[in-house]
Amino acid sequence: MGTSRNVERRTILKAAGASAAALGLAATAGCGGGTGSGDGTVTIRYSWWGAEERAQKINKTIALFEKKYPKIKVKTDFQTYASFWEKFQTQAAGGNPPDVFQNAVTFLRKYDKRGILLDLKSQVQAGNLSLDHFRAGVTKVGEVDGKQLGIPVGSNTMALVIDKKVYEKAGVEPHTGWTWDDYFKALKTIHDRTKVAGDTGYFTIMYLYDLYLRQNGKAFYTADGLGFDKADLTEWWTDGYNRVKAGLVTDLKVVQQDTPKSSLSAGHGASEFTWDNFTVRYSAEGDSTYGLAPIPTMDGKHTGQYLASLMLSASTRTAHPKEVAQFIDFMVHDPEVGKIMGYDRGILASTEQYTAYRPTDAVNKEIAQYEDDTAKAGVLGTITPHPSGADTIEAAFLRIGGDLGQGKTKVSDAVKQFFTESEAAFQA
């Protein structure tokens, strides 16, 4: 939770970034949130973002929870990504955030800084929540400065989604350990042999640039700022823009015209970097056959990859921390919940749920296999906790990179604008 070529994130990050900069949230603490009744029954509020299909699945899991815990009632609220965060900011500023809510790494430091997020370690120590039986490395995504601010429900990692038919026609075969030089040569081969752009716009994807930086001993973020300089970004964006001009990368005007479809699904590009569990969208949108390919490397080995995650967080203002912890524990560990949710929010994070759900369709089987292979390869590192303001910065990277790709601004001006907006986001 988190962002990439996901249409939902593409369309809402601007709104999320703008509203984040405009709204200062007061630090809050104390009691509030859920309600209680005379018979000992309590009600907790649970909010998340997503589409109707996710809501239907979550409502089924809540029915299971309320059957096991009849004295805990769950009041639900779901929105689109943009609407969720706009509403959440208003609720948090007013001292009335939901008791438990879906969260992503981009927002952990931001809302911890404002005193919104409950450190769940106290509930772990009280025996109401377990951090045992998670897939290796997953729980680290929810850790910030020694505090457990989120419990993962699913995980994913960056991958390259390819149009298999176009790659086969071009005679290009992605392989583990291929380099960036190999990948860029592949883009040219694909374009020359099929007249299709090889990529849909890699240079605008913050999380991909993070992997590239990590391969070179840096990272997109440090604990409190950017982990790269203007010269680094100038090189990255110059190379990207030159490939757009050469036709090797999809014209970003075409990318906009294809929205809400991906340009990969629309047949205007042969590959696209995104989170591995997003692969299902291409099969739903497009008419070709799509698959997952390895991330290019600098040295043939280190991809810079890590596990990201959607997670559940709790509010410091909840009046029912024990019940909230029990709810989170049930939602991340119960096998039946895993069977219901499947890979809707990524590859299931706990081993109980991961084992309980076995995908039967080809796309989800390939996603699971990709994550298994990536883990076995030993390339997964630890994600850098994002500093406060990361949501605004991600939006700026996508927007400014898009303007550059359309020729609306020069590389030097784009780089200067990005660093200026980033500094403002850190100080907000």
Coordinates of C-alpha atoms in Angstrom, one line a residue:
M1 CA 0.0 0.0 0.0
G2 CA -0.1 1.0 -1.0
T3 CA 1.0 2.7 -6.1
S4 CA 2.7 2.1 -10.5
R5 CA 0.7 1.5 -13.6
N6 CA -2.4 0.7 -11.6
V7 CA -5.2 2.9 -13.2
E8 CA -6.7 3.6 -9.8
R9 CA -3.5 5.0 -8.5
R10 CA -2.7 6.8 -11.7
T11 CA -6.0 8.8 -11.5
I12 CA -6.1 9.5 -7.8
L13 CA -2.6 10.3 -6.7
K14 CA -2.9 13.9 -7.9
A15 CA -5.9 14.4 -5.7
A16 CA -4.4 12.6 -2.7
G17 CA -1.2 14.6 -3.0
A18 CA -2.9 17.9 -3.3
S19 CA -5.2 17.4 -0.4
A20 CA -2.3 16.1 1.8
A21 CA -0.4 19.2 1.3
A22 CA -3.4 21.4 2.0
L23 CA -4.5 19.7 5.2
G24 CA -2.5 19.8 8.4
L25 CA -3.6 17.0 10.8
A26 CA -3.5 17.6 14.5
A27 CA -1.9 14.9 16.6
T28 CA -4.5 13.0 18.6
A29 CA -4.6 10.6 21.4
G30 CA -7.0 9.2 24.0
C31 CA -10.3 7.4 23.7
G32 CA -13.0 7.6 21.0
G33 CA -13.9 5.7 17.9
G34 CA -16.0 2.6 18.5
T35 CA -19.1 2.4 20.7
G36 CA -20.3 0.1 23.4
S37 CA -23.7 -1.1 24.7
G38 CA -25.2 -2.1 28.0
D39 CA -24.9 -5.9 27.3
G40 CA -21.2 -5.7 26.8
T41 CA -21.4 -5.6 23.0
V42 CA -19.0 -3.1 21.3
T43 CA -19.0 -1.7 17.8
I44 CA -15.8 -0.9 15.9
R45 CA -15.5 1.0 12.7
Y46 CA -13.6 -0.6 9.8
S47 CA -12.7 1.4 6.6
W48 CA -10.9 0.4 3.4
W49 CA -10.5 1.4 -0.2
G50 CA -11.3 -0.8 -3.2
A51 CA -14.0 -1.8 -5.6
E52 CA -17.3 -3.5 -5.0
E53 CA -15.9 -7.0 -5.5
R54 CA -13.5 -6.4 -2.6
A55 CA -16.3 -5.0 -0.5
Q56 CA -18.4 -8.2 -1.1
K57 CA -15.4 -10.4 0.0
I58 CA -14.7 -8.3 3.1
N59 CA -18.3 -8.4 4.2
K60 CA -18.2 -12.2 4.0
T61 CA -15.1 -12.2 6.2
I62 CA -16.8 -9.9 8.7
A63 CA -19.7 -12.2 9.0
L64 CA -17.3 -15.0 10.0
F65 CA -15.6 -12.7 12.6
E66 CA -18.9 -11.7 14.1
K67 CA -20.0 -15.3 14.4
K68 CA -16.8 -16.1 16.3
Y69 CA -16.9 -12.9 18.4
P70 CA -20.7 -12.2 18.9
K71 CA -19.9 -9.4 21.3
I72 CA -18.0 -7.4 18.7
K73 CA -19.9 -5.7 15.9
V74 CA -18.2 -4.2 12.8
K75 CA -19.5 -1.1 11.1
T76 CA -18.0 -0.9 7.6
D77 CA -17.1 1.9 5.1
F78 CA -15.4 1.6 1.8
Q79 CA -14.4 4.1 -0.9
T80 CA -12.3 4.5 -4.0
Y81 CA -8.7 5.1 -3.2
A82 CA -8.9 8.9 -3.6
S83 CA -12.2 9.3 -1.7
F84 CA -10.9 7.0 1.1
W85 CA -7.8 9.2 1.9
E86 CA -9.7 12.5 1.5
K87 CA -12.3 11.2 4.0
F88 CA -9.7 9.7 6.3
Q89 CA -7.7 13.0 6.5
T90 CA -10.9 14.8 7.5
Q91 CA -11.8 12.2 10.1
A92 CA -8.3 12.2 11.5
A93 CA -8.1 16.0 11.6
G94 CA -11.4 16.0 13.5
G95 CA -10.2 13.4 16.0
N96 CA -12.5 10.7 14.7
P97 CA -10.7 8.3 12.5
P98 CA -12.0 4.7 12.1
D99 CA -10.9 2.2 14.7
V100 CA -9.2 0.0 12.1
F101 CA -8.5 0.7 8.5
Q102 CA -6.6 -0.5 5.4
N103 CA -3.2 1.2 5.1
A104 CA 0.0 1.2 3.0
V105 CA 3.6 1.9 3.6
T106 CA 3.4 5.3 1.9
F107 CA 1.2 6.6 4.8
L108 CA 2.8 5.1 7.9
R109 CA 5.3 7.8 8.8
K110 CA 2.8 10.5 7.8
Y111 CA 0.1 9.4 10.2
D112 CA 2.5 8.2 12.9
K113 CA 3.9 11.8 12.9
R114 CA 0.4 13.1 13.5
G115 CA -0.2 10.6 16.4
I116 CA -2.9 8.7 14.5
L117 CA -1.5 5.2 14.4
L118 CA -1.6 2.8 17.3
D119 CA 1.6 0.9 18.1
L120 CA 0.2 -2.7 17.9
K121 CA 3.1 -4.2 19.8
S122 CA 1.2 -3.6 23.1
Q123 CA -1.6 -5.8 21.8
V124 CA 0.9 -8.4 20.7
Q125 CA 2.4 -8.4 24.2
A126 CA -1.1 -8.7 25.6
G127 CA -1.8 -11.8 23.6
N128 CA -4.6 -10.3 21.5
L129 CA -2.6 -10.3 18.2
S130 CA 0.1 -12.6 16.9
L131 CA 3.0 -11.8 14.7
D132 CA 3.8 -15.5 14.3
H133 CA 3.2 -17.5 11.1
F134 CA 3.9 -14.8 8.5
R135 CA 5.7 -15.3 5.3
A136 CA 9.4 -14.3 5.6
G137 CA 10.0 -10.6 5.8
V138 CA 6.4 -9.5 5.4
T139 CA 5.8 -8.0 8.9
K140 CA 8.8 -5.7 8.5
V141 CA 6.7 -3.7 6.0
G142 CA 4.6 -2.4 8.9
E143 CA 7.5 -1.5 11.2
V144 CA 8.6 2.1 11.6
D145 CA 11.1 3.2 14.2
G146 CA 10.6 0.1 16.3
K147 CA 6.8 0.4 16.3
Q148 CA 4.4 -2.1 14.6
L149 CA 2.1 0.3 12.9
G150 CA 0.5 -2.1 10.4
I151 CA -0.2 -5.8 10.0
P152 CA 0.1 -7.0 6.4
V153 CA -2.9 -8.8 4.8
G154 CA -1.1 -9.4 1.5
S155 CA 2.2 -8.8 -0.2
N156 CA 3.5 -8.1 -3.6
T157 CA 6.7 -7.2 -5.4
M158 CA 7.5 -5.3 -8.6
A159 CA 7.6 -7.3 -11.8
L160 CA 7.6 -6.9 -15.5
V161 CA 4.3 -7.8 -17.2
I162 CA 4.8 -8.7 -20.9
D163 CA 2.6 -9.4 -23.9
K164 CA 3.8 -12.9 -24.6
K165 CA 2.6 -12.9 -28.2
V166 CA 4.5 -9.7 -29.1
Y167 CA 7.6 -10.9 -27.3
E168 CA 7.4 -14.2 -29.2
K169 CA 6.9 -12.5 -32.5
A170 CA 9.9 -10.3 -31.8
G171 CA 12.0 -13.3 -30.8
V172 CA 12.8 -11.8 -27.4
E173 CA 13.0 -14.1 -24.3
P174 CA 13.3 -12.5 -20.9
H175 CA 15.5 -14.4 -18.5
T176 CA 16.6 -14.3 -14.9
G177 CA 19.7 -12.1 -14.5
W178 CA 19.2 -10.1 -17.7
T179 CA 20.6 -6.6 -17.5
W180 CA 19.2 -3.1 -18.2
D181 CA 21.2 -3.1 -21.4
D182 CA 19.5 -6.4 -22.4
Y183 CA 16.1 -4.9 -21.6
F184 CA 16.7 -1.7 -23.6
K185 CA 18.0 -3.7 -26.5
A186 CA 14.9 -5.8 -26.3
L187 CA 12.7 -2.7 -26.6
K188 CA 14.4 -1.8 -29.8
T189 CA 14.2 -5.3 -31.2
I190 CA 10.4 -5.4 -30.4
H191 CA 9.8 -2.0 -32.0
D192 CA 11.9 -2.9 -35.1
R193 CA 10.2 -6.3 -35.6
T194 CA 6.6 -5.6 -34.5
K195 CA 6.2 -1.8 -34.8
V196 CA 4.9 -1.9 -31.2
A197 CA 6.6 0.2 -28.5
G198 CA 8.6 -2.0 -26.2
D199 CA 7.5 -0.4 -22.9
T200 CA 4.6 1.8 -21.8
G201 CA 6.5 4.3 -19.7
Y202 CA 9.0 2.8 -17.2
F203 CA 10.6 6.1 -16.3
T204 CA 7.5 7.6 -14.5
I205 CA 7.2 4.7 -12.0
M206 CA 8.6 5.7 -8.6
Y207 CA 8.8 2.2 -7.3
L208 CA 10.7 1.0 -10.4
Y209 CA 13.2 3.8 -10.0
D210 CA 13.6 2.8 -6.4
L211 CA 14.7 -0.7 -7.6
Y212 CA 17.1 0.8 -10.0
L213 CA 18.6 3.0 -7.3
R214 CA 18.8 0.1 -4.9
Q215 CA 20.8 -1.8 -7.6
N216 CA 23.2 1.1 -7.6
G217 CA 23.7 1.3 -3.8
K218 CA 21.1 4.1 -3.2
A219 CA 17.3 4.2 -2.7
F220 CA 14.4 6.5 -3.5
Y221 CA 14.0 7.4 0.2
T222 CA 16.1 7.7 3.2
A223 CA 14.4 7.8 6.6
D224 CA 13.7 11.5 6.2
G225 CA 14.3 12.6 2.6
L226 CA 15.3 11.6 -0.9
G227 CA 18.1 9.1 -1.4
F228 CA 19.3 10.4 -4.8
D229 CA 20.3 13.7 -6.3
K230 CA 19.4 15.8 -9.3
A231 CA 22.1 14.3 -11.5
D232 CA 20.7 10.8 -10.8
L233 CA 17.2 11.8 -11.8
T234 CA 18.4 13.8 -14.8
E235 CA 20.1 10.7 -16.2
W236 CA 17.0 8.5 -15.6
W237 CA 14.5 10.9 -17.1
T238 CA 16.8 11.9 -20.1
D239 CA 17.1 8.2 -21.1
G240 CA 13.4 7.7 -20.7
Y241 CA 12.4 10.7 -22.8
N242 CA 14.9 9.8 -25.5
R243 CA 13.3 6.4 -25.8
V244 CA 9.8 8.0 -26.1
K245 CA 11.1 10.1 -29.0
A246 CA 12.6 7.0 -30.6
G247 CA 9.3 5.2 -30.4
L248 CA 10.7 2.5 -28.0
V249 CA 8.4 3.7 -25.3
T250 CA 4.7 4.4 -25.8
D251 CA 3.9 8.1 -26.5
L252 CA 2.4 9.3 -23.2
K253 CA -0.3 11.1 -25.0
V254 CA -1.4 7.6 -26.2
V255 CA -1.1 6.3 -22.6
Q256 CA -3.6 9.1 -21.5
Q257 CA -5.9 8.3 -24.3
D258 CA -5.9 4.6 -23.4
T259 CA -6.9 5.4 -19.8
P260 CA -8.6 3.7 -17.9
K261 CA -7.2 0.8 -19.9
S262 CA -3.4 0.2 -19.7
S263 CA -1.6 0.8 -23.0
L264 CA -0.2 -2.8 -22.6
S265 CA -3.8 -4.1 -22.6
A266 CA -4.7 -1.8 -25.5
G267 CA -1.9 -3.2 -27.6
H268 CA 0.2 0.0 -27.6
G269 CA 3.1 -1.4 -25.7
A270 CA 4.7 -4.8 -25.2
S271 CA 5.6 -4.6 -21.5
E272 CA 4.8 -2.7 -18.3
F273 CA 6.4 -2.6 -14.9
T274 CA 3.9 -3.0 -12.1
W275 CA 3.1 -4.9 -8.9
D276 CA 2.9 -8.7 -9.6
N277 CA -0.6 -9.1 -8.3
F278 CA -1.9 -6.5 -10.7
T279 CA -1.4 -8.9 -13.6
V280 CA -5.0 -10.0 -13.4
R281 CA -6.1 -6.6 -14.9
Y282 CA -4.4 -7.2 -18.2
S283 CA -6.1 -10.5 -18.8
A284 CA -9.4 -8.8 -18.0
E285 CA -8.8 -5.8 -20.2
G286 CA -6.8 -7.1 -23.2
D287 CA -7.1 -9.7 -25.9
S288 CA -3.6 -11.1 -25.8
T289 CA -1.7 -13.5 -23.4
Y290 CA 0.2 -11.8 -20.6
G291 CA 2.9 -13.1 -18.3
L292 CA 5.5 -12.1 -15.7
A293 CA 9.2 -11.5 -16.4
P294 CA 12.1 -10.8 -14.1
I295 CA 13.3 -7.3 -13.2
P296 CA 16.4 -6.2 -15.2
T297 CA 19.6 -5.8 -13.2
M298 CA 22.9 -4.0 -13.2
D299 CA 25.0 -7.0 -12.4
G300 CA 22.9 -10.0 -13.4
K301 CA 21.9 -10.8 -9.9
H302 CA 20.6 -8.0 -7.6
T303 CA 17.2 -6.8 -8.6
G304 CA 16.6 -4.4 -5.6
Q305 CA 13.2 -6.0 -5.0
Y306 CA 11.4 -6.1 -1.7
L307 CA 7.9 -7.0 -0.5
A308 CA 5.4 -4.3 -0.3
S309 CA 2.0 -4.8 1.4
L310 CA -1.5 -3.7 2.1
M311 CA -2.0 -3.8 5.8
L312 CA -4.4 -3.2 8.6
S313 CA -3.7 -0.3 11.1
A314 CA -5.5 0.9 14.2
S315 CA -6.2 4.3 15.5
T316 CA -4.8 5.7 18.7
R317 CA -8.2 7.0 19.5
T318 CA -10.0 3.7 19.5
A319 CA -11.9 3.0 22.7
H320 CA -11.5 -0.8 22.0
P321 CA -7.9 -1.6 21.3
K322 CA -8.3 -5.2 22.5
E323 CA -11.3 -5.9 20.2
V324 CA -9.5 -4.1 17.3
A325 CA -6.5 -6.3 17.8
Q326 CA -8.7 -9.4 17.9
F327 CA -10.3 -8.3 14.6
I328 CA -6.9 -7.8 12.9
D329 CA -5.6 -11.1 14.2
F330 CA -8.7 -12.9 12.8
M331 CA -8.4 -11.1 9.4
V332 CA -4.8 -11.9 8.9
H333 CA -4.6 -15.5 10.3
D334 CA -8.0 -17.2 9.8
P335 CA -7.8 -19.8 6.9
E336 CA -11.4 -19.3 5.8
V337 CA -10.7 -15.5 5.4
G338 CA -7.8 -16.4 3.2
K339 CA -10.0 -18.6 1.0
I340 CA -12.5 -15.8 0.6
M341 CA -10.1 -13.0 -0.1
G342 CA -7.7 -14.9 -2.3
Y343 CA -5.1 -12.5 -3.9
D344 CA -7.4 -9.5 -3.9
R345 CA -4.9 -7.5 -1.8
G346 CA -1.8 -9.3 -2.8
I347 CA -0.3 -12.7 -2.1
L348 CA -1.7 -13.7 1.3
A349 CA 0.7 -12.7 4.1
S350 CA 0.2 -15.3 6.8
T351 CA 1.2 -18.9 6.3
E352 CA -2.2 -20.1 7.5
Q353 CA -4.0 -18.2 4.8
Y354 CA -1.3 -18.7 2.1
T355 CA -1.6 -22.5 2.6
A356 CA -5.4 -22.5 2.8
Y357 CA -5.9 -20.7 -0.6
R358 CA -4.7 -22.4 -3.7
P359 CA -5.5 -20.5 -6.9
T360 CA -7.0 -22.5 -9.7
D361 CA -6.8 -20.0 -12.6
A362 CA -3.6 -19.6 -14.7
V363 CA -3.0 -15.9 -13.9
N364 CA -3.1 -16.3 -10.1
K365 CA -1.0 -19.4 -10.3
E366 CA 1.7 -17.5 -12.2
I367 CA 1.6 -14.7 -9.7
A368 CA 2.1 -17.2 -6.8
Q369 CA 4.9 -18.9 -8.7
Y370 CA 6.6 -15.6 -9.4
E371 CA 6.6 -14.7 -5.7
D372 CA 7.9 -18.1 -4.8
D373 CA 10.7 -17.9 -7.4
T374 CA 11.6 -14.4 -6.3
A375 CA 11.8 -15.4 -2.7
K376 CA 13.9 -18.5 -3.4
A377 CA 16.3 -16.5 -5.5
G378 CA 17.3 -14.6 -2.4
V379 CA 17.0 -11.2 -4.0
L380 CA 14.4 -9.7 -1.7
G381 CA 15.7 -6.9 0.6
T382 CA 13.9 -4.7 3.2
I383 CA 11.7 -1.9 2.1
T384 CA 12.8 1.6 3.2
P385 CA 10.0 3.1 5.4
H386 CA 8.7 6.1 3.5
P387 CA 9.0 9.5 5.1
S388 CA 6.1 11.7 5.8
G389 CA 5.0 13.3 2.5
A390 CA 5.7 10.2 0.4
D391 CA 2.2 10.1 -1.0
T392 CA 2.5 13.6 -2.4
I393 CA 6.0 12.9 -3.8
E394 CA 4.8 9.7 -5.6
A395 CA 2.0 11.7 -7.2
A396 CA 4.6 14.4 -8.3
F397 CA 6.9 11.8 -9.8
L398 CA 4.1 10.3 -11.9
R399 CA 2.7 13.7 -12.9
I400 CA 6.0 15.5 -13.7
G401 CA 7.4 12.4 -15.5
G402 CA 4.2 12.3 -17.6
D403 CA 4.5 16.0 -18.5
L404 CA 8.1 15.3 -19.6
G405 CA 7.1 12.3 -21.7
Q406 CA 4.6 14.5 -23.5
G407 CA 7.1 17.2 -24.2
K408 CA 5.4 19.7 -22.0
T409 CA 8.6 20.4 -20.1
K410 CA 12.3 20.0 -20.4
V411 CA 14.3 17.5 -18.4
S412 CA 16.2 20.2 -16.4
D413 CA 12.9 22.0 -15.6
A414 CA 11.2 18.7 -14.7
V415 CA 14.0 17.7 -12.3
K416 CA 14.0 21.1 -10.7
Q417 CA 10.2 21.0 -10.2
F418 CA 10.3 17.6 -8.7
F419 CA 12.9 18.4 -6.1
T420 CA 11.1 21.7 -5.2
E421 CA 7.8 19.9 -4.7
S422 CA 9.5 17.1 -2.8
E423 CA 11.0 19.6 -0.4
A424 CA 7.7 21.2 0.2
A425 CA 6.0 17.8 0.8
F426 CA 8.6 16.9 3.5
Q427 CA 8.0 20.2 5.3
A428 CA 4.2 20.0 5.2

